[in-house]
Amino acid sequence: MAQCKECRNFFSDENQPAFGDCIRKTVDPRQAYFTSKRMEALRDTNDCPDFSNKK
Amino acid sequence: MAANPAVLDQSIESLEKNQQWWWVAEKKRSRRLDYLRKSIWKKGAVGGLYNPGVKVDLEQGFLGMESWQANAIFPEPENIRLARELAHFLDNKTIFITDHAQLVGYVGSLPHTVSWDPSLGEMLNEEIYNDPSAIPDPVDENLKKVAELCDFWAGKTLQARIIPAFDLEGMMKVMSGAIGWGLPTSRSGYAGKDYEYLMTGKRGFADILVEVEKKLDETYDKLHNQPPKRDNSSLTDKLQTWEAMKIILEACIRHGKRYARLARILAENYESDSKRKEELVRIAETCERVPAHAPRNLQESLQYDLFIQLFSRTEAVEGAWPSRPDYYHWPYYKKDVIEDKSINEEAAMDLVGEFLIRAAEVGQYKPRWTKEGLQGIDGTWVWTLGGVYPDGTDACNDLTVAFLRAARMVRVANPTFAFRWHPKVKDEVMREVFECIRHGLGYPSIRNDPLLVQNSMHWHGHPLEEARTWVHQACMSPCPTTKHGFQPMRMASATANCAKIVEYVFTQGFDKVVNMQMTPKTDDPRTFTDFEQVMEAWNVHMRSIFGLLVSGVNRGRSVASRITPRPYLSAVSERSVESGLDVCDPSISRGNAWITGFTWVENVDSLAAVKKLVFDEKRYTMDELCKALEANWEGYEQMRLDFVRDAPKWGNDDDFVDNLMVRCLQDVAKYSRELECPSGNSWPLLPENVSGNIHYANMVGALPNGRRLGDALYDGGISPGPGLDKKGPTAVLKSCGKIDHVGDGRAFLLNQRLSPSQLAGEKGYQLWKAYIRTWADLGLDHVQFNMVSDETLRAAQRDPEKYQEVIVRVAGYSAHFVDISRKTQDNIIQRTIQGI
Ligand code: SF4
């Protein structure tokens, strides 16, 4: 089962290796922006449609 | 977003000639500003509902829930608990950076969201549950989440904790919505800031942390290593207050660093454009620097200010944004643009314009009465420009001009500006002020600085040098930005629906709309044989209404430190950092309270009509008048027209009615000295309206000025009734000049509509300048202008899409014309255009 740390959108936090940031781009009807959301590195990615394997 | 098709094929010159300033702006601003301006999701509600696509944010509720549950095992004092909750939110909320942006930070998690903190109150939570248009997609799933949050927070909210602290009868009257609005809590209202502590380049949050840690060490030592003393109990409280400050300050610094990290990741992994890469690196460097340390340049200074505001809006629902940006950011502008020339004027304009945009996009879910009362905007963010230094010298500078120019470029309706006029303001600055008004922004409003400094000293005893630092705490009221002078919370509940005073004279204090005896039962007005008896009854109801509102707010303020503390606001306030007391503690505040007087002038016009038609001319009896009012004037149309046409109206330089205005204000001013705030200071009246004239239309019964239940009320402050000022602008100014703008109240709002064609060109400027000279000579403290023609406003009603950036002055604030209700639009068109 894949975990967030394996995802292309995941950037691990050197100071807290158990965590990282999930960075995604959104384009809404008014603007384009990048979001960052705190994630656990070992989070199960099953429910995430945006998982994209790093490899 | 594509350019407006109405603009594409027209030259700037032809648009300027036609005074179509909103389209001129679209053509003139930089590509960045154009993108960012059009990227704003407008957060002001229209008709009580948010714009399509704007959704309530659920993150703060769920993260708050996690924090509460973690704290439940070892409950901590409220200030520490709240600090942990806010820290958890700041550490984990979704953050974003918009394309082309150079400044970052938002109250919600996504650009189209309005923030929601369900720990504030059940009433607000229920409202959200019942507002399907604000529930994020997919609606069914998210409605369940909203329900989960409502259930979780029920009984735990600030509202649940604070209501038992109030006198129930008084609270019921206030909450009825007839005479006032809102729950008096320190986490909802208008928070001033100690800018002299924060924004003078001496410190950042890490420096404050050092001060706090020193206090913690000293206090810990006293408590643990020295013989117990009788004040040990208060030392424990202080220890907890400082502990809460430490938690939140550290979290704020970490939050800044989250943006720095995001910007660096984007620069290194996502961005191919070298210029944008550089900008992202600059954002990263900026957020590594602030809020931890004092800013070094303009971008850092603006970012620091933005963070200060956003953190405060994470802790509380703030309806105002007290600020003086040209004053506090000036040293950095001067250094970057004038001395070092590290950025040019255009680059600075991009930053200043974006600063306005970042503020304009802020939105927090507001209760119905606020959404209706503040149509088209999220709050009344009146930023203060101009004025003087503490030594009295002119404080206007190039950044004052840059802000005024930026406002014309981005044309946001919130924030707006108010300009502290004084006799030493240079002509070039006055011209920039006038250009904003001529461009139809409806702002800046003009404030009489010397007079308001005097007023601050008169009512609240602020020392001269402190009084001169003043900013608008909300729409109108000055408040110093100093250690003891700034007010941490002005609770909106001290906002009186003043038309009820004269209404209750005729109903003996019984409110027929909410079916409640609101004020003491005065004598039957049918028995009055003398106008003095009317005034006596008027005074009873005035005192009772103001007393009720003030008692509620005083109580809210007195219990705030204990029940609704503000750890963040305390952490950025010198008096709290120094004393270890919560910022709301009245003992460390000088006090700067005021009663906002909505729907005030109706009293004066009504009393004048009664005096003239009933007691002086004896054309009607009190019995007949009472019957007509009871019938809402139905069946009494001729009599109603007599009361409208034959009674003198305020604003026409007519002593008959003007003297009544002065008398009523002086009666209130006397009572204001008897009313005390928890700091022991007075409660002066400040007549102004936001859009309360529409909100209260169905709340105020028939009045002797000929108004019927449901008719819009006057647009407020001391502005004459729309269309009733028939003798021209000088007569309006002369009427208003009969009021003592220092001793008769805290400030007095005056709306004026001027003709754009008359004020075109140099001649127009000179005319306006002469008008301002008369205004100042007559000793008025405020005036604001609408300068958009009826023709344009009607065109905007017909074709709102084309006129998205047309702005009008509503009352103490501006709004985009297309974002206010049809009733308010019509009310603005109805105002007399004064030829000067
Ligand atoms: S949440 Fe989804 S997109 Fe984000 S890192 Fe995990 S798998 Fe990737």
PDB file of N, CA and C in Angstrom, chain B residues 202-284:
ATOM      1  N   LYS B 202      11.320  48.170  16.089  1.00  0.00           N
ATOM      2  CA  LYS B 202      12.183  47.833  17.229  1.00  0.00           C
ATOM      3  C   LYS B 202      12.168  46.341  17.539  1.00  0.00           C
ATOM      4  N   ARG B 203      11.119  45.648  17.134  1.00  0.00           N
ATOM      5  CA  ARG B 203      11.024  44.247  17.525  1.00  0.00           C
ATOM      6  C   ARG B 203      10.161  43.432  16.572  1.00  0.00           C
ATOM      7  N   GLY B 204      10.420  42.120  16.584  1.00  0.00           N
ATOM      8  CA  GLY B 204       9.544  41.149  15.939  1.00  0.00           C
ATOM      9  C   GLY B 204       9.078  40.183  17.012  1.00  0.00           C
ATOM     10  N   PHE B 205       8.400  39.134  16.618  1.00  0.00           N
ATOM     11  CA  PHE B 205       7.822  38.221  17.608  1.00  0.00           C
ATOM     12  C   PHE B 205       8.901  37.495  18.429  1.00  0.00           C
ATOM     13  N   ALA B 206      10.046  37.200  17.792  1.00  0.00           N
ATOM     14  CA  ALA B 206      11.103  36.507  18.531  1.00  0.00           C
ATOM     15  C   ALA B 206      11.651  37.402  19.644  1.00  0.00           C
ATOM     16  N   ASP B 207      11.663  38.714  19.383  1.00  0.00           N
ATOM     17  CA  ASP B 207      12.137  39.648  20.417  1.00  0.00           C
ATOM     18  C   ASP B 207      11.137  39.712  21.567  1.00  0.00           C
ATOM     19  N   ILE B 208       9.849  39.666  21.216  1.00  0.00           N
ATOM     20  CA  ILE B 208       8.841  39.680  22.282  1.00  0.00           C
ATOM     21  C   ILE B 208       8.960  38.386  23.110  1.00  0.00           C
ATOM     22  N   LEU B 209       9.240  37.288  22.390  1.00  0.00           N
ATOM     23  CA  LEU B 209       9.393  36.000  23.089  1.00  0.00           C
ATOM     24  C   LEU B 209      10.484  36.082  24.160  1.00  0.00           C
ATOM     25  N   VAL B 210      11.573  36.770  23.822  1.00  0.00           N
ATOM     26  CA  VAL B 210      12.660  36.911  24.796  1.00  0.00           C
ATOM     27  C   VAL B 210      12.128  37.640  26.043  1.00  0.00           C
ATOM     28  N   GLU B 211      11.338  38.699  25.809  1.00  0.00           N
ATOM     29  CA  GLU B 211      10.772  39.446  26.948  1.00  0.00           C
ATOM     30  C   GLU B 211       9.859  38.549  27.771  1.00  0.00           C
ATOM     31  N   VAL B 212       9.027  37.770  27.069  1.00  0.00           N
ATOM     32  CA  VAL B 212       8.068  36.889  27.758  1.00  0.00           C
ATOM     33  C   VAL B 212       8.814  35.812  28.551  1.00  0.00           C
ATOM     34  N   GLU B 213       9.840  35.240  27.941  1.00  0.00           N
ATOM     35  CA  GLU B 213      10.576  34.174  28.633  1.00  0.00           C
ATOM     36  C   GLU B 213      11.265  34.694  29.883  1.00  0.00           C
ATOM     37  N   LYS B 214      11.724  35.932  29.804  1.00  0.00           N
ATOM     38  CA  LYS B 214      12.353  36.542  30.987  1.00  0.00           C
ATOM     39  C   LYS B 214      11.320  36.661  32.109  1.00  0.00           C
ATOM     40  N   LYS B 215      10.122  37.108  31.735  1.00  0.00           N
ATOM     41  CA  LYS B 215       9.041  37.245  32.723  1.00  0.00           C
ATOM     42  C   LYS B 215       8.699  35.884  33.317  1.00  0.00           C
ATOM     43  N   LEU B 216       8.675  34.871  32.463  1.00  0.00           N
ATOM     44  CA  LEU B 216       8.342  33.525  32.941  1.00  0.00           C
ATOM     45  C   LEU B 216       9.397  33.035  33.939  1.00  0.00           C
ATOM     46  N   ASP B 217      10.648  33.250  33.604  1.00  0.00           N
ATOM     47  CA  ASP B 217      11.729  32.805  34.498  1.00  0.00           C
ATOM     48  C   ASP B 217      11.646  33.517  35.841  1.00  0.00           C
ATOM     49  N   GLU B 218      11.462  34.841  35.775  1.00  0.00           N
ATOM     50  CA  GLU B 218      11.411  35.613  37.032  1.00  0.00           C
ATOM     51  C   GLU B 218      10.231  35.165  37.901  1.00  0.00           C
ATOM     52  N   THR B 219       9.088  34.964  37.253  1.00  0.00           N
ATOM     53  CA  THR B 219       7.891  34.603  38.006  1.00  0.00           C
ATOM     54  C   THR B 219       8.012  33.180  38.548  1.00  0.00           C
ATOM     55  N   TYR B 220       8.574  32.308  37.736  1.00  0.00           N
ATOM     56  CA  TYR B 220       8.774  30.933  38.187  1.00  0.00           C
ATOM     57  C   TYR B 220       9.662  30.939  39.429  1.00  0.00           C
ATOM     58  N   ASP B 221      10.685  31.743  39.362  1.00  0.00           N
ATOM     59  CA  ASP B 221      11.616  31.830  40.487  1.00  0.00           C
ATOM     60  C   ASP B 221      10.894  32.308  41.753  1.00  0.00           C
ATOM     61  N   LYS B 222      10.060  33.351  41.589  1.00  0.00           N
ATOM     62  CA  LYS B 222       9.319  33.871  42.743  1.00  0.00           C
ATOM     63  C   LYS B 222       8.402  32.803  43.322  1.00  0.00           C
ATOM     64  N   LEU B 223       7.781  32.043  42.455  1.00  0.00           N
ATOM     65  CA  LEU B 223       6.797  31.064  42.916  1.00  0.00           C
ATOM     66  C   LEU B 223       7.441  29.826  43.526  1.00  0.00           C
ATOM     67  N   HIS B 224       8.608  29.463  43.012  1.00  0.00           N
ATOM     68  CA  HIS B 224       9.179  28.183  43.445  1.00  0.00           C
ATOM     69  C   HIS B 224      10.378  28.299  44.368  1.00  0.00           C
ATOM     70  N   ASN B 225      11.075  29.394  44.284  1.00  0.00           N
ATOM     71  CA  ASN B 225      12.328  29.462  45.061  1.00  0.00           C
ATOM     72  C   ASN B 225      12.302  30.508  46.160  1.00  0.00           C
ATOM     73  N   GLN B 226      11.190  31.189  46.299  1.00  0.00           N
ATOM     74  CA  GLN B 226      11.145  32.221  47.331  1.00  0.00           C
ATOM     75  C   GLN B 226       9.970  31.983  48.261  1.00  0.00           C
ATOM     76  N   PRO B 227      10.023  32.544  49.484  1.00  0.00           N
ATOM     77  CA  PRO B 227       8.924  32.300  50.431  1.00  0.00           C
ATOM     78  C   PRO B 227       7.592  32.783  49.849  1.00  0.00           C
ATOM     79  N   PRO B 228       6.517  32.009  49.974  1.00  0.00           N
ATOM     80  CA  PRO B 228       5.219  32.411  49.427  1.00  0.00           C
ATOM     81  C   PRO B 228       4.759  33.771  49.942  1.00  0.00           C
ATOM     82  N   LYS B 229       4.228  34.579  49.060  1.00  0.00           N
ATOM     83  CA  LYS B 229       3.697  35.901  49.420  1.00  0.00           C
ATOM     84  C   LYS B 229       2.210  35.927  49.098  1.00  0.00           C
ATOM     85  N   ARG B 230       1.549  36.997  49.604  1.00  0.00           N
ATOM     86  CA  ARG B 230       0.104  37.002  49.407  1.00  0.00           C
ATOM     87  C   ARG B 230      -0.322  37.194  47.952  1.00  0.00           C
ATOM     88  N   ASP B 231       0.567  37.718  47.087  1.00  0.00           N
ATOM     89  CA  ASP B 231       0.151  37.871  45.686  1.00  0.00           C
ATOM     90  C   ASP B 231       0.521  36.659  44.830  1.00  0.00           C
ATOM     91  N   ASN B 232       0.864  35.548  45.475  1.00  0.00           N
ATOM     92  CA  ASN B 232       1.265  34.373  44.689  1.00  0.00           C
ATOM     93  C   ASN B 232       0.162  33.877  43.754  1.00  0.00           C
ATOM     94  N   SER B 233      -1.090  34.059  44.216  1.00  0.00           N
ATOM     95  CA  SER B 233      -2.192  33.592  43.382  1.00  0.00           C
ATOM     96  C   SER B 233      -2.215  34.359  42.059  1.00  0.00           C
ATOM     97  N   SER B 234      -2.053  35.676  42.151  1.00  0.00           N
ATOM     98  CA  SER B 234      -2.060  36.451  40.906  1.00  0.00           C
ATOM     99  C   SER B 234      -0.805  36.146  40.082  1.00  0.00           C
ATOM    100  N   LEU B 235       0.282  35.784  40.752  1.00  0.00           N
ATOM    101  CA  LEU B 235       1.488  35.415  39.998  1.00  0.00           C
ATOM    102  C   LEU B 235       1.244  34.161  39.170  1.00  0.00           C
ATOM    103  N   THR B 236       0.470  33.242  39.730  1.00  0.00           N
ATOM    104  CA  THR B 236       0.145  32.025  38.974  1.00  0.00           C
ATOM    105  C   THR B 236      -0.663  32.385  37.734  1.00  0.00           C
ATOM    106  N   ASP B 237      -1.627  33.293  37.909  1.00  0.00           N
ATOM    107  CA  ASP B 237      -2.418  33.735  36.749  1.00  0.00           C
ATOM    108  C   ASP B 237      -1.512  34.359  35.693  1.00  0.00           C
ATOM    109  N   LYS B 238      -0.594  35.175  36.149  1.00  0.00           N
ATOM    110  CA  LYS B 238       0.306  35.850  35.197  1.00  0.00           C
ATOM    111  C   LYS B 238       1.208  34.846  34.481  1.00  0.00           C
ATOM    112  N   LEU B 239       1.674  33.894  35.263  1.00  0.00           N
ATOM    113  CA  LEU B 239       2.520  32.854  34.679  1.00  0.00           C
ATOM    114  C   LEU B 239       1.782  32.181  33.519  1.00  0.00           C
ATOM    115  N   GLN B 240       0.491  31.919  33.756  1.00  0.00           N
ATOM    116  CA  GLN B 240      -0.315  31.261  32.716  1.00  0.00           C
ATOM    117  C   GLN B 240      -0.521  32.184  31.507  1.00  0.00           C
ATOM    118  N   THR B 241      -0.723  33.470  31.779  1.00  0.00           N
ATOM    119  CA  THR B 241      -0.909  34.416  30.656  1.00  0.00           C
ATOM    120  C   THR B 241       0.356  34.486  29.810  1.00  0.00           C
ATOM    121  N   TRP B 242       1.507  34.559  30.476  1.00  0.00           N
ATOM    122  CA  TRP B 242       2.768  34.594  29.709  1.00  0.00           C
ATOM    123  C   TRP B 242       3.005  33.269  28.981  1.00  0.00           C
ATOM    124  N   GLU B 243       2.633  32.171  29.635  1.00  0.00           N
ATOM    125  CA  GLU B 243       2.797  30.859  28.993  1.00  0.00           C
ATOM    126  C   GLU B 243       1.972  30.801  27.697  1.00  0.00           C
ATOM    127  N   ALA B 244       0.737  31.307  27.792  1.00  0.00           N
ATOM    128  CA  ALA B 244      -0.132  31.319  26.610  1.00  0.00           C
ATOM    129  C   ALA B 244       0.484  32.191  25.509  1.00  0.00           C
ATOM    130  N   MET B 245       1.060  33.329  25.904  1.00  0.00           N
ATOM    131  CA  MET B 245       1.706  34.205  24.907  1.00  0.00           C
ATOM    132  C   MET B 245       2.846  33.471  24.211  1.00  0.00           C
ATOM    133  N   LYS B 246       3.623  32.753  25.003  1.00  0.00           N
ATOM    134  CA  LYS B 246       4.786  32.037  24.457  1.00  0.00           C
ATOM    135  C   LYS B 246       4.325  31.008  23.410  1.00  0.00           C
ATOM    136  N   ILE B 247       3.269  30.270  23.757  1.00  0.00           N
ATOM    137  CA  ILE B 247       2.775  29.234  22.835  1.00  0.00           C
ATOM    138  C   ILE B 247       2.363  29.863  21.503  1.00  0.00           C
ATOM    139  N   ILE B 248       1.632  30.954  21.584  1.00  0.00           N
ATOM    140  CA  ILE B 248       1.089  31.519  20.342  1.00  0.00           C
ATOM    141  C   ILE B 248       2.173  32.253  19.536  1.00  0.00           C
ATOM    142  N   LEU B 249       3.081  32.918  20.229  1.00  0.00           N
ATOM    143  CA  LEU B 249       4.151  33.611  19.486  1.00  0.00           C
ATOM    144  C   LEU B 249       5.013  32.610  18.720  1.00  0.00           C
ATOM    145  N   GLU B 250       5.336  31.506  19.376  1.00  0.00           N
ATOM    146  CA  GLU B 250       6.153  30.485  18.687  1.00  0.00           C
ATOM    147  C   GLU B 250       5.400  29.934  17.472  1.00  0.00           C
ATOM    148  N   ALA B 251       4.087  29.744  17.652  1.00  0.00           N
ATOM    149  CA  ALA B 251       3.289  29.197  16.540  1.00  0.00           C
ATOM    150  C   ALA B 251       3.241  30.178  15.368  1.00  0.00           C
ATOM    151  N   CYS B 252       3.133  31.453  15.672  1.00  0.00           N
ATOM    152  CA  CYS B 252       3.088  32.463  14.599  1.00  0.00           C
ATOM    153  C   CYS B 252       4.396  32.464  13.815  1.00  0.00           C
ATOM    154  N   ILE B 253       5.499  32.350  14.512  1.00  0.00           N
ATOM    155  CA  ILE B 253       6.804  32.315  13.830  1.00  0.00           C
ATOM    156  C   ILE B 253       6.884  31.071  12.941  1.00  0.00           C
ATOM    157  N   ARG B 254       6.435  29.932  13.482  1.00  0.00           N
ATOM    158  CA  ARG B 254       6.452  28.698  12.669  1.00  0.00           C
ATOM    159  C   ARG B 254       5.562  28.851  11.439  1.00  0.00           C
ATOM    160  N   HIS B 255       4.448  29.538  11.635  1.00  0.00           N
ATOM    161  CA  HIS B 255       3.514  29.705  10.513  1.00  0.00           C
ATOM    162  C   HIS B 255       4.177  30.500   9.386  1.00  0.00           C
ATOM    163  N   GLY B 256       4.878  31.556   9.750  1.00  0.00           N
ATOM    164  CA  GLY B 256       5.621  32.328   8.747  1.00  0.00           C
ATOM    165  C   GLY B 256       6.589  31.418   7.997  1.00  0.00           C
ATOM    166  N   LYS B 257       7.250  30.560   8.736  1.00  0.00           N
ATOM    167  CA  LYS B 257       8.258  29.686   8.114  1.00  0.00           C
ATOM    168  C   LYS B 257       7.613  28.635   7.203  1.00  0.00           C
ATOM    169  N   ARG B 258       6.354  28.302   7.465  1.00  0.00           N
ATOM    170  CA  ARG B 258       5.654  27.379   6.546  1.00  0.00           C
ATOM    171  C   ARG B 258       5.518  28.026   5.155  1.00  0.00           C
ATOM    172  N   TYR B 259       5.219  29.310   5.145  1.00  0.00           N
ATOM    173  CA  TYR B 259       5.136  29.999   3.837  1.00  0.00           C
ATOM    174  C   TYR B 259       6.505  30.065   3.169  1.00  0.00           C
ATOM    175  N   ALA B 260       7.523  30.297   3.992  1.00  0.00           N
ATOM    176  CA  ALA B 260       8.883  30.367   3.436  1.00  0.00           C
ATOM    177  C   ALA B 260       9.220  29.042   2.760  1.00  0.00           C
ATOM    178  N   ARG B 261       8.871  27.973   3.440  1.00  0.00           N
ATOM    179  CA  ARG B 261       9.175  26.638   2.905  1.00  0.00           C
ATOM    180  C   ARG B 261       8.391  26.371   1.609  1.00  0.00           C
ATOM    181  N   LEU B 262       7.124  26.743   1.617  1.00  0.00           N
ATOM    182  CA  LEU B 262       6.318  26.534   0.405  1.00  0.00           C
ATOM    183  C   LEU B 262       6.911  27.331  -0.766  1.00  0.00           C
ATOM    184  N   ALA B 263       7.272  28.569  -0.500  1.00  0.00           N
ATOM    185  CA  ALA B 263       7.824  29.399  -1.584  1.00  0.00           C
ATOM    186  C   ALA B 263       9.119  28.800  -2.121  1.00  0.00           C
ATOM    187  N   ARG B 264       9.953  28.289  -1.234  1.00  0.00           N
ATOM    188  CA  ARG B 264      11.225  27.678  -1.691  1.00  0.00           C
ATOM    189  C   ARG B 264      10.976  26.411  -2.496  1.00  0.00           C
ATOM    190  N   ILE B 265      10.035  25.605  -2.012  1.00  0.00           N
ATOM    191  CA  ILE B 265       9.722  24.364  -2.766  1.00  0.00           C
ATOM    192  C   ILE B 265       9.245  24.726  -4.170  1.00  0.00           C
ATOM    193  N   LEU B 266       8.401  25.746  -4.255  1.00  0.00           N
ATOM    194  CA  LEU B 266       7.890  26.148  -5.573  1.00  0.00           C
ATOM    195  C   LEU B 266       9.026  26.662  -6.460  1.00  0.00           C
ATOM    196  N   ALA B 267       9.910  27.476  -5.879  1.00  0.00           N
ATOM    197  CA  ALA B 267      11.023  28.033  -6.663  1.00  0.00           C
ATOM    198  C   ALA B 267      11.925  26.921  -7.179  1.00  0.00           C
ATOM    199  N   GLU B 268      12.166  25.943  -6.332  1.00  0.00           N
ATOM    200  CA  GLU B 268      13.141  24.907  -6.694  1.00  0.00           C
ATOM    201  C   GLU B 268      12.553  23.782  -7.541  1.00  0.00           C
ATOM    202  N   ASN B 269      11.252  23.556  -7.434  1.00  0.00           N
ATOM    203  CA  ASN B 269      10.695  22.363  -8.080  1.00  0.00           C
ATOM    204  C   ASN B 269       9.627  22.622  -9.136  1.00  0.00           C
ATOM    205  N   TYR B 270       9.005  23.781  -9.094  1.00  0.00           N
ATOM    206  CA  TYR B 270       7.849  23.969  -9.965  1.00  0.00           C
ATOM    207  C   TYR B 270       8.000  25.117 -10.960  1.00  0.00           C
ATOM    208  N   GLU B 271       8.816  26.106 -10.623  1.00  0.00           N
ATOM    209  CA  GLU B 271       8.819  27.330 -11.419  1.00  0.00           C
ATOM    210  C   GLU B 271       9.947  27.317 -12.445  1.00  0.00           C
ATOM    211  N   SER B 272       9.607  27.574 -13.695  1.00  0.00           N
ATOM    212  CA  SER B 272      10.664  27.608 -14.712  1.00  0.00           C
ATOM    213  C   SER B 272      11.016  29.051 -15.086  1.00  0.00           C
ATOM    214  N   ASP B 273      10.085  29.974 -14.856  1.00  0.00           N
ATOM    215  CA  ASP B 273      10.334  31.374 -15.201  1.00  0.00           C
ATOM    216  C   ASP B 273      11.311  31.984 -14.181  1.00  0.00           C
ATOM    217  N   SER B 274      12.429  32.516 -14.680  1.00  0.00           N
ATOM    218  CA  SER B 274      13.475  32.953 -13.740  1.00  0.00           C
ATOM    219  C   SER B 274      13.022  34.142 -12.886  1.00  0.00           C
ATOM    220  N   LYS B 275      12.208  35.017 -13.481  1.00  0.00           N
ATOM    221  CA  LYS B 275      11.765  36.184 -12.722  1.00  0.00           C
ATOM    222  C   LYS B 275      10.841  35.752 -11.562  1.00  0.00           C
ATOM    223  N   ARG B 276       9.938  34.844 -11.879  1.00  0.00           N
ATOM    224  CA  ARG B 276       9.018  34.358 -10.833  1.00  0.00           C
ATOM    225  C   ARG B 276       9.787  33.567  -9.768  1.00  0.00           C
ATOM    226  N   LYS B 277      10.814  32.824 -10.229  1.00  0.00           N
ATOM    227  CA  LYS B 277      11.660  32.093  -9.276  1.00  0.00           C
ATOM    228  C   LYS B 277      12.246  33.066  -8.257  1.00  0.00           C
ATOM    229  N   GLU B 278      12.778  34.153  -8.779  1.00  0.00           N
ATOM    230  CA  GLU B 278      13.369  35.172  -7.887  1.00  0.00           C
ATOM    231  C   GLU B 278      12.334  35.698  -6.897  1.00  0.00           C
ATOM    232  N   GLU B 279      11.126  35.940  -7.410  1.00  0.00           N
ATOM    233  CA  GLU B 279      10.063  36.453  -6.525  1.00  0.00           C
ATOM    234  C   GLU B 279       9.741  35.446  -5.422  1.00  0.00           C
ATOM    235  N   LEU B 280       9.709  34.166  -5.808  1.00  0.00           N
ATOM    236  CA  LEU B 280       9.390  33.143  -4.805  1.00  0.00           C
ATOM    237  C   LEU B 280      10.493  33.066  -3.749  1.00  0.00           C
ATOM    238  N   VAL B 281      11.731  33.194  -4.196  1.00  0.00           N
ATOM    239  CA  VAL B 281      12.841  33.191  -3.224  1.00  0.00           C
ATOM    240  C   VAL B 281      12.699  34.399  -2.293  1.00  0.00           C
ATOM    241  N   ARG B 282      12.268  35.537  -2.877  1.00  0.00           N
ATOM    242  CA  ARG B 282      12.091  36.732  -2.032  1.00  0.00           C
ATOM    243  C   ARG B 282      10.954  36.518  -1.013  1.00  0.00           C
ATOM    244  N   ILE B 283       9.901  35.854  -1.462  1.00  0.00           N
ATOM    245  CA  ILE B 283       8.816  35.548  -0.507  1.00  0.00           C
ATOM    246  C   ILE B 283       9.377  34.674   0.625  1.00  0.00           C
ATOM    247  N   ALA B 284      10.198  33.684   0.230  1.00  0.00           N
ATOM    248  CA  ALA B 284      10.773  32.786   1.240  1.00  0.00           C
ATOM    249  C   ALA B 284      11.637  33.570   2.226  1.00  0.00           C
TER     250      ALA B 284
END
